[in-house]
Coordinates of C-alpha atoms in Angstrom, one line a residue:
X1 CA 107.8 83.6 3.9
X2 CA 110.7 83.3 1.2
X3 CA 111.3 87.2 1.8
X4 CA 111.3 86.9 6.0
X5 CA 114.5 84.1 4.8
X6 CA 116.2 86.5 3.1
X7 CA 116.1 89.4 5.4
X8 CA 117.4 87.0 8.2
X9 CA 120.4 85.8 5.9
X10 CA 121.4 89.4 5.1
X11 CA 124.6 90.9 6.5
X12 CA 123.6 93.3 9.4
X13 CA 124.6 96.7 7.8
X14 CA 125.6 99.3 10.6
X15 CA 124.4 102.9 11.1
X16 CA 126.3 106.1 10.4
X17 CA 126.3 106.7 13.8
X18 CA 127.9 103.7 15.1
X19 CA 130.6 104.1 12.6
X20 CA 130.6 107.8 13.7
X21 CA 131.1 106.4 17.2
X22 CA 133.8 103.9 16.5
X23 CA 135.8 106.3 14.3
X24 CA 135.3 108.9 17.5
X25 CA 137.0 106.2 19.9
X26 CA 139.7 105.3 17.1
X27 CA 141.0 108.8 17.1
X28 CA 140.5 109.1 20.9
X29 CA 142.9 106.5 21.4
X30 CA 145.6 107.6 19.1
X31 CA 145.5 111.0 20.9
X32 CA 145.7 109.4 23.9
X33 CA 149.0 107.3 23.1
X34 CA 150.7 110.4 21.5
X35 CA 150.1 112.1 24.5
X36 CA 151.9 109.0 26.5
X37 CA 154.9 108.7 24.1
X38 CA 155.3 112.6 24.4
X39 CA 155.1 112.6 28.4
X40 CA 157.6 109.7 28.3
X41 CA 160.0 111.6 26.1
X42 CA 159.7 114.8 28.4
X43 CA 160.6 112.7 31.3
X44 CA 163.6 111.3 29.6
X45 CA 164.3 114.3 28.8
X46 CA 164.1 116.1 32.3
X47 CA 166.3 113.5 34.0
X48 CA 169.1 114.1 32.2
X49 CA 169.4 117.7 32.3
X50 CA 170.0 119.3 35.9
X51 CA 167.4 122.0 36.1
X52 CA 168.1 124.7 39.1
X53 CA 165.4 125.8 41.3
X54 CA 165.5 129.0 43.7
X55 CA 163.1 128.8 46.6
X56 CA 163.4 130.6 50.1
X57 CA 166.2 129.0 51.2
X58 CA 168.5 130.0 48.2
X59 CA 169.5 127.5 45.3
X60 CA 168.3 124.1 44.9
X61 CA 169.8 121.9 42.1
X62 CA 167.8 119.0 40.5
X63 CA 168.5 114.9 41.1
X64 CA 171.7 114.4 39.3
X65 CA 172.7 118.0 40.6
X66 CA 172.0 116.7 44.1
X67 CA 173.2 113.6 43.8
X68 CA 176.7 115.3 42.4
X69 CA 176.5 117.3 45.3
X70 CA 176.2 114.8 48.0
X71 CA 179.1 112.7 46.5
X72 CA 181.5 115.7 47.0
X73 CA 180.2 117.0 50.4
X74 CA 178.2 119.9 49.6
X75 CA 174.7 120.4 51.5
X76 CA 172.4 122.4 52.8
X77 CA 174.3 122.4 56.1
X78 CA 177.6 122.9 54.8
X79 CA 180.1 124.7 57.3
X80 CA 182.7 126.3 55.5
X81 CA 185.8 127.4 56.7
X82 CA 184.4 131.0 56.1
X83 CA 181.5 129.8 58.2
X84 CA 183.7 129.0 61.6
X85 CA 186.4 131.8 60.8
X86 CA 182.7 134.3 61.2
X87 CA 181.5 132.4 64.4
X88 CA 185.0 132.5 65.9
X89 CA 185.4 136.6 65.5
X90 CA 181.7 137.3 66.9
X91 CA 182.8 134.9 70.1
X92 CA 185.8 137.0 70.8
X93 CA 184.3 140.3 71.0
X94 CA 184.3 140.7 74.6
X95 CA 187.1 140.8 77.6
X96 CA 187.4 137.9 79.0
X97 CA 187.6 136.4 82.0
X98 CA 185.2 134.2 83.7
X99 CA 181.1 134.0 82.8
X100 CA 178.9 135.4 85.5
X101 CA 177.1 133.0 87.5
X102 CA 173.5 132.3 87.1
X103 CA 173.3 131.3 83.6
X104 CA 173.3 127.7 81.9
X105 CA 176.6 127.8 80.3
X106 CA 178.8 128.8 83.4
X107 CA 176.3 125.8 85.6
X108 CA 177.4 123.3 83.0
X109 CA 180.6 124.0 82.4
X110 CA 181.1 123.8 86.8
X111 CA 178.8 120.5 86.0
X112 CA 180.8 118.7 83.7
X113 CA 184.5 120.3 84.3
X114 CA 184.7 120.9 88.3
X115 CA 186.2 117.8 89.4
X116 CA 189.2 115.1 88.2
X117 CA 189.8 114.1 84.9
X118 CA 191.2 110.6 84.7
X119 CA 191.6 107.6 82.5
X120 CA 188.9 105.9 83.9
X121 CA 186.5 108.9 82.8
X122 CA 185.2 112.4 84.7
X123 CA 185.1 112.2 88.5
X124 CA 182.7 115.6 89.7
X125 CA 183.2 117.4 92.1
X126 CA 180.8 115.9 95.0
X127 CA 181.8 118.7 97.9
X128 CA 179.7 121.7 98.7
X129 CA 179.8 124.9 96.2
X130 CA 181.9 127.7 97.4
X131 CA 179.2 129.8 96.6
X132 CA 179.4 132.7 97.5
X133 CA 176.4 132.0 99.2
X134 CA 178.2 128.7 100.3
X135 CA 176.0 125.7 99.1
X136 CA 175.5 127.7 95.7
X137 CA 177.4 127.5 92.9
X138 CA 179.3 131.2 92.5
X139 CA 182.4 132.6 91.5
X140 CA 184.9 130.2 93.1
X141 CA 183.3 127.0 91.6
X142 CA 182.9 128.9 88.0
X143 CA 186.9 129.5 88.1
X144 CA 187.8 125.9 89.2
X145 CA 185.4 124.8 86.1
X146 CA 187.0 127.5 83.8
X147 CA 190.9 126.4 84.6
X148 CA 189.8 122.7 83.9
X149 CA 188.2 124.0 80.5
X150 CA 191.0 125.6 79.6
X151 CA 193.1 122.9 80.6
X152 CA 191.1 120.2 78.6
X153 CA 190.9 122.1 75.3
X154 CA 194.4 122.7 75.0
X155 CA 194.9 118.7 75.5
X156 CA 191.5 117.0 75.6
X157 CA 191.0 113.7 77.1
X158 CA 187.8 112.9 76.1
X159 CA 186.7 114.0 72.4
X160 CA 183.4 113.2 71.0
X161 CA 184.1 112.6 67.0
X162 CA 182.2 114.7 64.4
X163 CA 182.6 116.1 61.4
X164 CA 182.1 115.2 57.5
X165 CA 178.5 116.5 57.3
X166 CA 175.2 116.3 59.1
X167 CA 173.3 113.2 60.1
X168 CA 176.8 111.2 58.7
X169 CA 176.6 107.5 59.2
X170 CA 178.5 107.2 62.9
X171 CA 181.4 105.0 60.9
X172 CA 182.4 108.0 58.4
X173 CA 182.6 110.7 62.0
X174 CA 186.2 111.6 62.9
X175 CA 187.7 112.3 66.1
X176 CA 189.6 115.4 64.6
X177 CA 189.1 116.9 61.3
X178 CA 192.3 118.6 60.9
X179 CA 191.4 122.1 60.8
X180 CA 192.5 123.1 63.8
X181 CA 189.8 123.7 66.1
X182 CA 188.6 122.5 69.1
X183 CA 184.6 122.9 70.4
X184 CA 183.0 123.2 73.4
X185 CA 179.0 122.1 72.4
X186 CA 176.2 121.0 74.0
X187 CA 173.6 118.2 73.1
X188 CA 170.6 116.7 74.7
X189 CA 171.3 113.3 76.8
X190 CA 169.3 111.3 79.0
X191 CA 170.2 113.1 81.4
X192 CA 169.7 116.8 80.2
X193 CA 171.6 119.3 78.4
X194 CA 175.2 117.9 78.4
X195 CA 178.8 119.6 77.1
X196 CA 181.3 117.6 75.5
X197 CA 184.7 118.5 73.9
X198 CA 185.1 118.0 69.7
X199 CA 187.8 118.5 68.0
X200 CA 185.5 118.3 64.7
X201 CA 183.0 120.5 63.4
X202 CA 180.0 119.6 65.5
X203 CA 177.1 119.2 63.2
X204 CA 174.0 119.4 64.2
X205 CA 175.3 120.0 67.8
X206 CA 175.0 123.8 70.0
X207 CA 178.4 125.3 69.3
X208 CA 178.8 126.9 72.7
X209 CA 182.4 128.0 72.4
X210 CA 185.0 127.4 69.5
X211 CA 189.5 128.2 70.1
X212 CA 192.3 127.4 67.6
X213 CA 194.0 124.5 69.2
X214 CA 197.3 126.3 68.9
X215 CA 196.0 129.2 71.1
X216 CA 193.4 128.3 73.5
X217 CA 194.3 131.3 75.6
X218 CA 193.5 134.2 73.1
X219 CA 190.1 133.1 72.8
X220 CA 189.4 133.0 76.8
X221 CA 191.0 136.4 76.6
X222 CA 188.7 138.3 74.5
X223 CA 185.2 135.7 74.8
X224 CA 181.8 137.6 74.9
X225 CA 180.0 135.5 77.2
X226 CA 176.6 137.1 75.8
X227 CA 177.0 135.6 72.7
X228 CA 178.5 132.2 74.3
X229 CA 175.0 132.2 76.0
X230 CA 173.0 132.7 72.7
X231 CA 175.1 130.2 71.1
X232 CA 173.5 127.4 73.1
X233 CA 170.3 128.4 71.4
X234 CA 171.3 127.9 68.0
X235 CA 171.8 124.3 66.3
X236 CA 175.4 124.6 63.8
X237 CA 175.3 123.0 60.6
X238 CA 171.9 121.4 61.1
X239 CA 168.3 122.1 61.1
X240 CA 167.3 124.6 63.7
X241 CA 165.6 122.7 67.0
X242 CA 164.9 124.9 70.5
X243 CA 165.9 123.3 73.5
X244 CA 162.1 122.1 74.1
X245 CA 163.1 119.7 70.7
X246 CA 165.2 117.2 72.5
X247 CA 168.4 118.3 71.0

């Protein structure tokens, strides 16, 4: 009886393999925070630098790069100077004169520049096509809309602002940049497929047609109206949509 007392009153001694166990845990958990602190250091570490990336699309930078970027203008949509200089000499490597009929630019440009330009807004032309056929829009209604286009980009009425970069916040949009240029671009409205003058660099927009504001005429003089036509498929300074997109 006296011996059951004293094995009940002695201190329970653990095994060797439950202080194998808790030694195992122990160092678990010191590898485990070391790991932590030395992810958390790396991350520091990686914010502070500005690591550069390459993919597909050409150079990347990292958040601080971007960030720096941003602040100064610079983008993946960027048009430079270079950029409209390029568009401007493959426009103006045909002869001239008016676009043949049947296509969507010369349509909208006898849409949205056959009729009276006044203070109160566009008046269109509501009488019948000259056709030829009469009824039909044809070479008489193309020149009527051409001489008003001409007309307006030398001295626009109506200018849609723009500019700055893509997708800018509406307040920071200009109504001329400065860089001499005026635009003839189309954009989706409720309506349709609409033009609209800018004296801006329309981003995001279909540059249709581009002139120095100083000498409208030299670029109806020597304007390829195939490439003015395949301009209307291509989105400038944004990402690329087909018509079918909405924009």
């Amino acid at each position: 009886q006296l011996q059951f007392h004293l094995f009940l009153l002695t201190p329970f001694a653990p095994s060797s393999r439950c202080i194998m166990s808790r030694q195992s845990r122990i160092l678990a958990l010191l590898v485990l925070g070391n790991a932590v602190y030395s992810a958390t250091q790396l991350l520091k570490y990686a914010f502070v630098s500005v690591p550069l990336t390459r993919s597909a699309n050409g150079l990347h930078l990292g958040s601080q790069g971007l960030t720096a970027m941003q602040a100064r203008g610079g983008g993946e949509y960027d048009v430079s100077d270079a950029d409209i200089e390029k568009f401007y000499s493959e426009l103006i490597t045909g002869t001239g004169g008016d676009p043949p009929k049947g296509n969507v630019v010369s349509e909208m440009i006898v849409k949205f520049f056959h009729g009276e330009f006044t203070k109160q807004g566009f008046k269109r032309y509501s009488g019948l096509w000259k056709g030829p056929p009469p009824g039909n829009i044809g070479k008489k209604d193309i020149s009527v809309g051409i001489a008003n286009l001409k007309e307006q980009m030398k001295d626009p009425m109506f200018v849609t602002k723009g500019g700055i970069s893509y997708d800018a916040p509406p307040n920071d949009l200009v109504v001329n940049d400065g860089k001499g240029w005026v635009w003839l671009v189309a954009e989706m409205s409720p309506g349709g497929m609409a033009v609209e003058l800018m004296q801006s660099v329309p981003y995001g927009k279909r540059a249709i047609l581009v002139a120095k504001q100083s000498n409208v005429d030299e670029m109806f003089a020597k304007v390829n109206w195939d490439q003015a036509i395949a301009n209307i498929g291509i989105t400038l300074g944004g990402p690329h949509r087909t018509i079918m997109d909405g924009r």
